[in-house]
Amino acid sequence: MLECLRLSADTRWLDLGAGGGFLAEAAREEGQGGAAVGCDESEAFLAGASVYGLRAVADYRRLPFADAGFGAAACLAALHHVEDPLLVVGEMLRVTAPGGTVAVGDVRRGSPAAEFLNVFVDEHTDLGHRGRFYDVDGFAEIVERAGGRDARGTAHRVPWTFGGRGDARRFCRDLFGLRPGTPNGELDRALDGVGLAESDDAWTLPWDMVFVSARA
Ligand SMILES: C[S@@+](CC[C@H](N)C(=O)[O-])C[C@H]1O[C@@H](n2cnc3c(N)ncnc32)[C@H](O)[C@@H]1O
């Protein structure tokens, strides 16, 4: 995602659907970008995201920011929540200065990770999960239809690494908010379906993502 964003050291950038600030923390660790602004509809998630200079609790379909105020805008793993992603990408382009970069990333349509979310997580959480996922071409088409120029995309298999199967279980229970009564056996079968496997000194869960960037 950060490779797509190509943040300069002084770029003020917007992280949409920021959650707990994972992307901005990675940018800071890698010395990329200037001040980051985090925006999410969840006050609870943003409350724990101290990495941002400014936090805005808002719906990403109608952003509380002026036109062209940011050098770049990103939206990681959040567009699958929205029925009309054109609205969100249109807002990202509106608040990004001409020539700046907008980048979106999400789970790849048709991948084992997408099935895990929309079948297993859907069944074992109170809120359920009905994500709308895209392949590279579908994502790029959305970005271009919203007004982005020269959209470019890639698919990546991102390995999540764990110390053991127990760590993978705990992480997924917490991240996805699985009901406490969800049996370990069912979770194990679902994670094995995604491809959880032991390698030399770690366990990896392959998570298929697509990333698309374009110029405002
Ligand atoms: C899977 S999390 C991803 C968080 C973060 N980008 C990351 O990669 O760790 C999806 C985020 O989208 C946010 N979100 C969902 N619908 C939203 C909306 N309508 N407006 C703003 N944020 C929204 C959720 O609150 C959540 O924080």
Tab-separated table of C-alpha atoms and ligand atoms in Angstrom:
chain	number	residue	atom	x	y	z
A	1	MET	CA	0.000	0.000	0.000
A	2	LEU	CA	2.833	2.385	0.894
A	3	GLU	CA	4.584	1.559	-2.384
A	4	CYS	CA	1.378	2.579	-4.199
A	5	LEU	CA	1.069	5.810	-2.220
A	6	ARG	CA	4.648	7.006	-2.875
A	7	LEU	CA	4.522	9.545	-0.022
A	8	SER	CA	7.173	12.280	0.053
A	9	ALA	CA	8.608	13.240	3.418
A	10	ASP	CA	6.456	16.363	3.737
A	11	THR	CA	3.230	15.082	2.184
A	12	ARG	CA	0.174	15.694	4.381
A	13	TRP	CA	-1.998	12.675	3.708
A	14	LEU	CA	-5.381	11.259	4.571
A	15	ASP	CA	-5.989	7.710	5.799
A	16	LEU	CA	-9.647	6.751	5.285
A	17	GLY	CA	-11.234	3.924	7.208
A	18	ALA	CA	-8.139	4.369	9.341
A	19	GLY	CA	-9.192	1.985	12.123
A	20	GLY	CA	-6.496	1.761	14.783
A	21	GLY	CA	-3.857	3.501	12.649
A	22	PHE	CA	-2.050	0.453	11.250
A	23	LEU	CA	-1.121	2.063	7.904
A	24	ALA	CA	0.057	5.365	9.393
A	25	GLU	CA	2.179	3.505	11.947
A	26	ALA	CA	3.848	1.573	9.129
A	27	ALA	CA	4.422	4.829	7.200
A	28	ARG	CA	6.017	6.438	10.227
A	29	GLU	CA	8.212	3.409	10.898
A	30	GLU	CA	9.415	3.538	7.303
A	31	GLY	CA	9.922	7.310	7.401
A	32	GLN	CA	7.325	7.917	4.687
A	33	GLY	CA	5.023	10.926	4.466
A	34	GLY	CA	4.425	13.958	6.632
A	35	ALA	CA	1.490	14.582	8.958
A	36	ALA	CA	-1.198	11.930	8.650
A	37	VAL	CA	-4.889	12.618	9.194
A	38	GLY	CA	-7.010	9.629	10.208
A	39	CYS	CA	-10.700	9.417	9.381
A	40	ASP	CA	-13.060	6.646	10.438
A	41	GLU	CA	-16.722	6.365	11.346
A	42	SER	CA	-15.733	4.542	14.530
A	43	GLU	CA	-14.745	6.840	17.374
A	44	ALA	CA	-13.715	3.767	19.378
A	45	PHE	CA	-11.168	2.646	16.748
A	46	LEU	CA	-9.768	6.152	16.272
A	47	ALA	CA	-9.474	6.669	20.032
A	48	GLY	CA	-6.618	4.168	20.066
A	49	ALA	CA	-4.886	5.629	17.002
A	50	SER	CA	-2.482	8.166	18.482
A	51	VAL	CA	-0.277	8.139	15.377
A	52	TYR	CA	-2.421	10.773	13.626
A	53	GLY	CA	-1.916	14.521	14.011
A	54	LEU	CA	-5.644	14.942	13.468
A	55	ARG	CA	-8.472	12.418	13.825
A	56	ALA	CA	-11.893	12.914	12.254
A	57	VAL	CA	-14.910	10.784	13.068
A	58	ALA	CA	-16.807	10.879	9.780
A	59	ASP	CA	-18.436	8.809	7.082
A	60	TYR	CA	-16.016	8.388	4.187
A	61	ARG	CA	-18.857	8.984	1.705
A	62	ARG	CA	-19.013	12.627	2.778
A	63	LEU	CA	-15.683	13.908	4.043
A	64	PRO	CA	-15.452	16.975	6.289
A	65	PHE	CA	-12.425	18.343	4.399
A	66	ALA	CA	-11.917	21.123	1.843
A	67	ASP	CA	-11.087	20.412	-1.774
A	68	ALA	CA	-7.449	19.618	-2.610
A	69	GLY	CA	-6.191	19.930	0.974
A	70	PHE	CA	-4.126	16.724	1.005
A	71	GLY	CA	-1.121	15.573	-0.981
A	72	ALA	CA	-2.385	11.977	-1.009
A	73	ALA	CA	-5.232	9.804	0.250
A	74	ALA	CA	-5.360	6.116	1.116
A	75	CYS	CA	-8.076	3.635	1.954
A	76	LEU	CA	-6.879	0.207	3.129
A	77	ALA	CA	-9.200	-2.743	3.755
A	78	ALA	CA	-12.253	-0.513	4.164
A	79	LEU	CA	-13.881	-0.083	0.739
A	80	HIS	CA	-15.468	-3.538	0.932
A	81	HIS	CA	-17.876	-2.092	3.500
A	82	VAL	CA	-19.463	0.382	1.089
A	83	GLU	CA	-22.229	-0.257	-1.428
A	84	ASP	CA	-21.058	2.465	-3.804
A	85	PRO	CA	-17.236	2.709	-3.727
A	86	LEU	CA	-17.365	5.393	-6.468
A	87	LEU	CA	-18.658	7.836	-3.844
A	88	VAL	CA	-15.721	7.192	-1.522
A	89	VAL	CA	-13.056	7.268	-4.222
A	90	GLY	CA	-14.695	10.430	-5.602
A	91	GLU	CA	-14.331	12.022	-2.172
A	92	MET	CA	-10.693	10.884	-1.953
A	93	LEU	CA	-10.019	12.533	-5.313
A	94	ARG	CA	-11.849	15.712	-4.305
A	95	VAL	CA	-9.750	16.260	-1.183
A	96	THR	CA	-6.443	15.387	-2.905
A	97	ALA	CA	-4.524	18.142	-4.711
A	98	PRO	CA	-4.202	17.714	-8.498
A	99	GLY	CA	-1.267	15.430	-9.242
A	100	GLY	CA	-1.416	13.816	-5.799
A	101	THR	CA	-1.902	10.077	-5.364
A	102	VAL	CA	-4.947	8.177	-4.223
A	103	ALA	CA	-4.502	4.523	-3.348
A	104	VAL	CA	-6.947	1.814	-2.398
A	105	GLY	CA	-6.228	-1.708	-1.194
A	106	ASP	CA	-8.451	-4.572	-0.175
A	107	VAL	CA	-8.837	-8.339	-0.108
A	108	ARG	CA	-8.875	-9.868	-3.593
A	109	ARG	CA	-12.228	-10.990	-4.957
A	110	GLY	CA	-12.549	-14.753	-5.173
A	111	SER	CA	-9.571	-15.405	-2.871
A	112	PRO	CA	-9.637	-17.794	0.112
A	113	ALA	CA	-9.367	-14.728	2.386
A	114	ALA	CA	-12.515	-13.229	0.828
A	115	GLU	CA	-14.359	-16.520	1.381
A	116	PHE	CA	-13.096	-16.717	4.974
A	117	LEU	CA	-14.528	-13.232	5.646
A	118	ASN	CA	-17.854	-13.649	3.874
A	119	VAL	CA	-18.560	-17.208	5.022
A	120	PHE	CA	-16.754	-18.024	8.279
A	121	VAL	CA	-16.596	-14.529	9.811
A	122	ASP	CA	-20.128	-13.877	8.591
A	123	GLU	CA	-21.370	-16.964	10.453
A	124	HIS	CA	-19.410	-16.483	13.661
A	125	THR	CA	-19.843	-12.791	14.470
A	126	ASP	CA	-22.858	-10.854	15.737
A	127	LEU	CA	-22.616	-8.254	12.962
A	128	GLY	CA	-21.827	-10.728	10.188
A	129	HIS	CA	-19.604	-9.918	7.204
A	130	ARG	CA	-20.812	-9.198	3.670
A	131	GLY	CA	-17.800	-7.633	1.947
A	132	ARG	CA	-17.822	-6.461	-1.652
A	133	PHE	CA	-14.447	-7.441	-3.036
A	134	TYR	CA	-12.772	-6.671	-6.383
A	135	ASP	CA	-10.023	-7.969	-8.596
A	136	VAL	CA	-7.346	-5.614	-9.923
A	137	ASP	CA	-9.300	-4.665	-13.051
A	138	GLY	CA	-12.528	-4.083	-11.122
A	139	PHE	CA	-10.775	-1.876	-8.578
A	140	ALA	CA	-8.940	0.083	-11.293
A	141	GLU	CA	-12.194	0.626	-13.173
A	142	ILE	CA	-13.817	2.099	-10.059
A	143	VAL	CA	-10.886	4.449	-9.483
A	144	GLU	CA	-10.910	5.633	-13.099
A	145	ARG	CA	-14.701	6.020	-13.232
A	146	ALA	CA	-14.462	8.167	-10.092
A	147	GLY	CA	-12.029	10.452	-11.969
A	148	GLY	CA	-8.590	9.041	-11.105
A	149	ARG	CA	-5.987	9.266	-13.867
A	150	ASP	CA	-3.573	6.541	-14.981
A	151	ALA	CA	-4.849	3.900	-12.582
A	152	ARG	CA	-2.353	1.116	-11.939
A	153	GLY	CA	-2.919	-1.995	-9.894
A	154	THR	CA	-1.252	-5.118	-8.595
A	155	ALA	CA	-2.265	-8.241	-6.727
A	156	HIS	CA	-0.094	-9.334	-3.803
A	157	ARG	CA	-0.150	-12.308	-1.497
A	158	VAL	CA	0.672	-10.808	1.897
A	159	PRO	CA	1.805	-13.376	4.471
A	160	TRP	CA	0.570	-12.771	7.994
A	161	THR	CA	3.080	-14.411	10.338
A	162	PHE	CA	2.436	-16.003	13.692
A	163	GLY	CA	4.488	-17.830	16.309
A	164	GLY	CA	2.099	-20.769	16.250
A	165	ARG	CA	-1.427	-21.924	15.511
A	166	GLY	CA	-2.571	-20.614	18.896
A	167	ASP	CA	-1.335	-17.111	18.034
A	168	ALA	CA	-3.172	-17.231	14.708
A	169	ARG	CA	-6.370	-18.252	16.487
A	170	ARG	CA	-6.070	-15.516	19.131
A	171	PHE	CA	-5.296	-12.846	16.526
A	172	CYS	CA	-8.282	-13.785	14.366
A	173	ARG	CA	-10.672	-14.044	17.304
A	174	ASP	CA	-9.708	-10.537	18.376
A	175	LEU	CA	-9.436	-8.884	14.937
A	176	PHE	CA	-12.722	-10.215	13.584
A	177	GLY	CA	-14.649	-10.205	16.861
A	178	LEU	CA	-15.570	-13.897	16.697
A	179	ARG	CA	-18.196	-15.038	19.215
A	180	PRO	CA	-16.392	-16.488	22.278
A	181	GLY	CA	-18.193	-19.808	21.777
A	182	THR	CA	-16.728	-20.329	18.290
A	183	PRO	CA	-14.996	-23.750	18.535
A	184	ASN	CA	-11.246	-23.869	17.892
A	185	GLY	CA	-11.781	-26.816	15.548
A	186	GLU	CA	-14.042	-24.785	13.240
A	187	LEU	CA	-11.644	-21.843	13.320
A	188	ASP	CA	-8.719	-24.169	12.536
A	189	ARG	CA	-10.536	-25.654	9.538
A	190	ALA	CA	-11.349	-22.176	8.239
A	191	LEU	CA	-7.773	-20.950	8.681
A	192	ASP	CA	-6.443	-24.102	6.998
A	193	GLY	CA	-8.789	-23.267	4.107
A	194	VAL	CA	-7.143	-19.864	3.788
A	195	GLY	CA	-3.778	-21.629	3.751
A	196	LEU	CA	-2.408	-21.366	7.304
A	197	ALA	CA	0.800	-23.389	7.251
A	198	GLU	CA	3.927	-23.977	9.288
A	199	SER	CA	7.177	-23.020	7.598
A	200	ASP	CA	10.743	-23.047	8.952
A	201	ASP	CA	10.320	-20.949	12.067
A	202	ALA	CA	6.850	-19.423	11.803
A	203	TRP	CA	3.278	-19.999	10.791
A	204	THR	CA	1.996	-17.980	7.836
A	205	LEU	CA	-1.486	-17.122	6.668
A	206	PRO	CA	-1.525	-16.033	3.005
A	207	TRP	CA	-3.804	-13.024	2.595
A	208	ASP	CA	-4.534	-12.064	-1.029
A	209	MET	CA	-4.784	-8.329	-1.609
A	210	VAL	CA	-5.215	-5.953	-4.537
A	211	PHE	CA	-3.788	-2.443	-4.578
A	212	VAL	CA	-4.653	0.307	-7.073
A	213	SER	CA	-3.305	3.839	-7.263
A	214	ALA	CA	-4.070	6.791	-9.527
A	215	ARG	CA	-3.390	10.501	-9.772
A	216	ALA	CA	-5.939	13.095	-8.730
B	1	LIG	C1	-11.044	-3.728	8.261
B	1	LIG	S1	-10.944	-2.145	8.994
B	1	LIG	C2	-9.449	-1.526	8.272
B	1	LIG	C3	-8.765	-0.518	9.151
B	1	LIG	C4	-7.408	-0.029	8.658
B	1	LIG	N1	-7.496	0.672	7.394
B	1	LIG	C5	-6.418	-1.152	8.564
B	1	LIG	O1	-6.030	-1.530	7.454
B	1	LIG	O2	-6.031	-1.680	9.612
B	1	LIG	C6	-12.219	-1.213	8.135
B	1	LIG	C7	-12.435	0.177	8.699
B	1	LIG	O3	-13.392	0.872	7.873
B	1	LIG	C8	-14.173	1.678	8.729
B	1	LIG	N2	-15.415	2.056	8.045
B	1	LIG	C9	-16.425	1.235	7.665
B	1	LIG	N3	-17.419	1.940	7.115
B	1	LIG	C10	-17.037	3.245	7.139
B	1	LIG	C11	-17.640	4.468	6.720
B	1	LIG	N4	-18.858	4.486	6.162
B	1	LIG	N5	-16.966	5.627	6.874
B	1	LIG	C12	-15.723	5.609	7.457
B	1	LIG	N6	-15.095	4.483	7.881
B	1	LIG	C13	-15.748	3.320	7.735
B	1	LIG	C14	-14.385	0.797	9.945
B	1	LIG	O4	-14.816	1.530	11.074
B	1	LIG	C15	-13.007	0.177	10.106
B	1	LIG	O5	-12.169	0.929	10.946
